[in-house]
Short mmCIF file of C-alpha atoms in Angstrom, two decimals:
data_model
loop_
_atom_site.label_atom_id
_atom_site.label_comp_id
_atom_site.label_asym_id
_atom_site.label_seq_id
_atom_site.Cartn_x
_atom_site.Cartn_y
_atom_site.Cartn_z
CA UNK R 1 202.26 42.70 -188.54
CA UNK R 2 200.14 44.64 -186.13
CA UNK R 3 199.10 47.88 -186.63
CA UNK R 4 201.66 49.86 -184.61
CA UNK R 5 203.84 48.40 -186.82
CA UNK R 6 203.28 49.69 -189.83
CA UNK R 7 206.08 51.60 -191.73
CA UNK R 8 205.18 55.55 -192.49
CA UNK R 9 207.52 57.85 -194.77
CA UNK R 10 207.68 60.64 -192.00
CA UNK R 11 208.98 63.85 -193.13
CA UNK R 12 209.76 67.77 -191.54
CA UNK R 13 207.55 70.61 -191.64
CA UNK R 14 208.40 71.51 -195.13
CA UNK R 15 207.52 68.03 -196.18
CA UNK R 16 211.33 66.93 -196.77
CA UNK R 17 211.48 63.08 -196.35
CA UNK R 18 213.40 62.03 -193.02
CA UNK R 19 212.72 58.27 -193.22
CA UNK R 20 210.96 55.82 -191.62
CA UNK R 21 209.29 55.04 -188.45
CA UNK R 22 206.61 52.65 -187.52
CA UNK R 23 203.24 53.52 -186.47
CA UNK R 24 203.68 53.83 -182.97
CA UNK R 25 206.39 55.74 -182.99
CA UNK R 26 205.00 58.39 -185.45
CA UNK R 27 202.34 59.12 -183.34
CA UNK R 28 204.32 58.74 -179.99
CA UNK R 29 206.75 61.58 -181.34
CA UNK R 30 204.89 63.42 -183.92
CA UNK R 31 206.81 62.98 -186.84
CA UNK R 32 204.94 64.54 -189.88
CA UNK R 33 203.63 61.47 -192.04
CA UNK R 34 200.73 61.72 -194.83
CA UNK R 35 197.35 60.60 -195.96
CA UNK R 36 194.96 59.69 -198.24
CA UNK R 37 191.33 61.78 -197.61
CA UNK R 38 188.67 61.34 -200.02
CA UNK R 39 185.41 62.99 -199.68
CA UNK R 40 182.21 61.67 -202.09
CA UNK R 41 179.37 63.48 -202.92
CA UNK R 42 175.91 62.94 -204.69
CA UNK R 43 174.42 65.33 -206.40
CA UNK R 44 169.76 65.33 -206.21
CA UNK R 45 167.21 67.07 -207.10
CA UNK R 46 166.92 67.93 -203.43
CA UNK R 47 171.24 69.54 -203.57
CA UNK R 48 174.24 67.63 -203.29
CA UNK R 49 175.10 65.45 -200.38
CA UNK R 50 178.26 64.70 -198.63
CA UNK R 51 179.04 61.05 -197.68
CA UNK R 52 180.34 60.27 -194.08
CA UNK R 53 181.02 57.02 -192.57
CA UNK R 54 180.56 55.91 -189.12
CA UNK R 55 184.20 54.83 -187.71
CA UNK R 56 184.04 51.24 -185.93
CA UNK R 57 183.82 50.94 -181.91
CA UNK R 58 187.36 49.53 -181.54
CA UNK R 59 189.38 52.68 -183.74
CA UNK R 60 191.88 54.08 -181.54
CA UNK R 61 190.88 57.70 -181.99
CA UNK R 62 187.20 59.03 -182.53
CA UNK R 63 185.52 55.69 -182.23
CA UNK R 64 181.62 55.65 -183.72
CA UNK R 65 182.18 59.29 -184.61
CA UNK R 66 181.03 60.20 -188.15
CA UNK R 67 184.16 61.28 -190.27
CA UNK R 68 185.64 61.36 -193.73
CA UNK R 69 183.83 59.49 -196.65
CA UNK R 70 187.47 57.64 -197.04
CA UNK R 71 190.79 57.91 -195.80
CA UNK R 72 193.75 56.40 -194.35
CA UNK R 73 198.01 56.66 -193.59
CA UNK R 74 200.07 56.10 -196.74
CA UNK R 75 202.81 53.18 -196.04
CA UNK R 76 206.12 53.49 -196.75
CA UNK R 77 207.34 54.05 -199.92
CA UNK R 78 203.66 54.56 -200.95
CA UNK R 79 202.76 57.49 -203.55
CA UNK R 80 199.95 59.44 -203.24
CA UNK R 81 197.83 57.74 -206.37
CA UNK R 82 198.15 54.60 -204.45
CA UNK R 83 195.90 56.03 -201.88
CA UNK R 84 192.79 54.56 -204.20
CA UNK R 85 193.21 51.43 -202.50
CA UNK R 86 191.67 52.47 -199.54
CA UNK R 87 188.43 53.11 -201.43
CA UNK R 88 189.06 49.48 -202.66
CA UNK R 89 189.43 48.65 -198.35
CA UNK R 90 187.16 50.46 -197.15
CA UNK R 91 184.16 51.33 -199.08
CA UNK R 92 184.23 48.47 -202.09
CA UNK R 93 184.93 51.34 -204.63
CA UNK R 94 186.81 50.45 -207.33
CA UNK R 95 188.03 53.59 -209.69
CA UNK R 96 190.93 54.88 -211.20
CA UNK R 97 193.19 57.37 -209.53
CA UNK R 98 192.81 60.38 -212.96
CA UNK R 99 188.30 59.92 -212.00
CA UNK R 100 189.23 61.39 -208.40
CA UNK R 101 189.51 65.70 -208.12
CA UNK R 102 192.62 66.63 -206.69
CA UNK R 103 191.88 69.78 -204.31
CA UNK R 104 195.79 70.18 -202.54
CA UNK R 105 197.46 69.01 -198.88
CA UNK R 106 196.00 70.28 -195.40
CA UNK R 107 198.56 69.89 -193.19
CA UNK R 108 196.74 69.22 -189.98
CA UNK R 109 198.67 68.83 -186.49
CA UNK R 110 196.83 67.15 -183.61
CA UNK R 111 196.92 66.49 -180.15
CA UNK R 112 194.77 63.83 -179.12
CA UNK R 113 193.66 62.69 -175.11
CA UNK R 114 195.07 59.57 -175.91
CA UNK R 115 198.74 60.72 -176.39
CA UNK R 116 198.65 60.89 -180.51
CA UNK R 117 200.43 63.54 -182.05
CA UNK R 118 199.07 63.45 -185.15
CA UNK R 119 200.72 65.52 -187.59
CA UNK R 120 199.32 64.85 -191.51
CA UNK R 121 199.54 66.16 -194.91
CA UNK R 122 196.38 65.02 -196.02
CA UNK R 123 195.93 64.80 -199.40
CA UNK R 124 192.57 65.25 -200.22
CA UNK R 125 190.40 64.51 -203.14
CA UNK R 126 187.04 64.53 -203.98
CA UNK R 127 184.73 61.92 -205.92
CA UNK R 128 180.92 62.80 -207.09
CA UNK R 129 179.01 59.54 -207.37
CA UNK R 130 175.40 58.72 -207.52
CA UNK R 131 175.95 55.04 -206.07
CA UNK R 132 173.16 53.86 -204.01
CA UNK R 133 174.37 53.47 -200.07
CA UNK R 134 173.37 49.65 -200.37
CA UNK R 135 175.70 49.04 -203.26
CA UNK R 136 178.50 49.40 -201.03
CA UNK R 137 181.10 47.31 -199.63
CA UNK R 138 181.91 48.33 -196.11
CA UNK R 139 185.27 46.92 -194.33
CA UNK R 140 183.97 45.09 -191.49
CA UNK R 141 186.72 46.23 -188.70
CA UNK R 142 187.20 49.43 -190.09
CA UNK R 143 183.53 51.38 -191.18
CA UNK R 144 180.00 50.95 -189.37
CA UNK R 145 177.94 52.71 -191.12
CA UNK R 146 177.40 55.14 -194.10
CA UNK R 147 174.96 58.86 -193.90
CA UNK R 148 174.50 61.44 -196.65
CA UNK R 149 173.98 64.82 -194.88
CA UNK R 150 173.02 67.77 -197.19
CA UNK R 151 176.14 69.92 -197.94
CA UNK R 152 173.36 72.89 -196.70
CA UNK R 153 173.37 71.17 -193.52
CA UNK R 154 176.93 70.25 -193.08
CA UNK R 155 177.90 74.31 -193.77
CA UNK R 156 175.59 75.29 -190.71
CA UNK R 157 177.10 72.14 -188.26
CA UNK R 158 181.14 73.63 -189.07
CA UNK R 159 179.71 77.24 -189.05
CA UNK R 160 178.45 76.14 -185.30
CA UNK R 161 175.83 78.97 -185.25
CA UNK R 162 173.48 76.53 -183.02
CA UNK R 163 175.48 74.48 -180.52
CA UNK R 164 172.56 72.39 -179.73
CA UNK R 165 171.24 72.07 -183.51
CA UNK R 166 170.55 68.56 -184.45
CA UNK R 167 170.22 66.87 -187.97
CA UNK R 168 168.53 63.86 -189.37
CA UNK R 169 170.83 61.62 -191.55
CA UNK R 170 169.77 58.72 -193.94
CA UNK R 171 171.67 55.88 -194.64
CA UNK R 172 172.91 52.24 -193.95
CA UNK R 173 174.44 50.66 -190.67
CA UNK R 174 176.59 46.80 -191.34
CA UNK R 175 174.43 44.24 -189.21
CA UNK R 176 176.46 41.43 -187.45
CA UNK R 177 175.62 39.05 -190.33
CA UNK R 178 177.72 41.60 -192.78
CA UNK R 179 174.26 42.84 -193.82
CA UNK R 180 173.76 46.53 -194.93
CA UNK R 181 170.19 47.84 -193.17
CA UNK R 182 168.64 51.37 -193.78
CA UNK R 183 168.87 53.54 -191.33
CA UNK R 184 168.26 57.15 -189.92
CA UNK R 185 169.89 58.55 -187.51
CA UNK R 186 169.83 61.60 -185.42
CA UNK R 187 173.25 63.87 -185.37
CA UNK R 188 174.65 66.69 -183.47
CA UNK R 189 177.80 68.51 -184.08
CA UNK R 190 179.69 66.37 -181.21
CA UNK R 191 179.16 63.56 -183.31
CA UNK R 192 181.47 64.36 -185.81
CA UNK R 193 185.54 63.59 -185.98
CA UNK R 194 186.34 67.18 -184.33
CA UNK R 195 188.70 67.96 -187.52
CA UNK R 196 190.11 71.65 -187.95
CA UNK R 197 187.34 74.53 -188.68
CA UNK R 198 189.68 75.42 -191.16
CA UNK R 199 190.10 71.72 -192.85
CA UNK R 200 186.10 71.30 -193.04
CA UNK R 201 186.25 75.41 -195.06
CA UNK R 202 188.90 73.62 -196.98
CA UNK R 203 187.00 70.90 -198.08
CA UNK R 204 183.55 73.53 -198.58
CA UNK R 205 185.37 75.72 -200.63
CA UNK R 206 186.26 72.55 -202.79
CA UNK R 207 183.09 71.20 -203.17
CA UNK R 208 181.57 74.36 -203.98
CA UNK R 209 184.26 74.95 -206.40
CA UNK R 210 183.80 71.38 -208.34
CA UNK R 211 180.57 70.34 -208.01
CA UNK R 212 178.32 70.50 -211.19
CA UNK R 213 174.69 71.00 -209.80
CA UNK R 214 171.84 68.85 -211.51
#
């Protein structure tokens, strides 16, 4: 089954279940569907770190853009707790649903320049882990790459004070043999998924809440 096939629960603005619609057709018409968002973290001696991964080339929206640690659509019939599979998918992280911090849904609506109306209650949740970048598993048509950028530095890119600030990121980038290489790479704000001002305050304001500094 391709894709565009895939069954979504799709729901109202109140988030009263309507039915079901394939992926195509949720994002053809907008119907309000949800997802899974997970955002890791690392706590150093140097302050914590936020986790981002670098979305493949061939991704129908944002491709090579650096974006959520984790996340993904929620099939039908799928419950939120099931959403730990795409940590499984994506990343190689295996954990139970109870070790991830629940911080609420952000409903966000979208208009993309493809013709996606993307309308999500994201569920998001956050996971602090001190797992070293190369210890990863990274799906190979889904995820690139993987960069910590210092939560210090990630407040000043959303807060957009500098339009032409830049940032250095370390991390790892899949080689074509599957391979997981060191990398560092050089970021501006353009660079990043272009999600809400108010989702990226969202997911601050959780961090800061949650986080247990060294």
């Amino acid at each position: 089954m391709s894709k565009a096939q895939e069954l979504f629960d799709i729901y109202d603005e109140q988030m009263n279940h309507l039915g079901t619609a394939t992926r195509g057709e949720t994002h053809a018409k907008g119907y309000w569907h949800r997802s899974f968002q997970c955002w890791i973290w690392t706590e150093t001696a140097d302050g914590p770190h936020v986790l981002f991964q670098k979305r493949h080339p061939d991704k129908d929206t944002h491709p090579e853009l650096l974006d959520i640690s984790c996340a993904g659509h929620l099939s039908a019939g799928e419950d939120v707790e099931d959403g730990v599979r795409e940590l499984a998918e994506e990343l190689g992280v295996t954990i139970q649903f109870e070790e991830l911090i629940a911080c609420g849904t952000f409903p966000v609506d979208k208009h993309l320049s493809n013709g996606v109306i993307d309308r999500e209650f994201c569920h998001v949740y956050l996971y602090c882990s001190d797992q070293p970048l190369a210890d990863y598993q990274l799906q190979e048509d889904e995820v690139t790459g993987l960069y910590r950028m210092p939560l210090q530095d990630m407040r000043r890119m959303i807060e957009g004070t500098d339009a032409g600030e830049a940032w250095t990121l370390s991390g790892v980038t899949r080689e074509p043999d599957g391979r997981l290489a060191q990398r560092k790479i050089v970021v501006k704000a353009e660079d990043f998924v272009p999600h809400p001002k108010a989702y990226y305050e969202f997911v601050l304001h959780a961090i800061d809440t949650y986080r247990q500094p060294v």
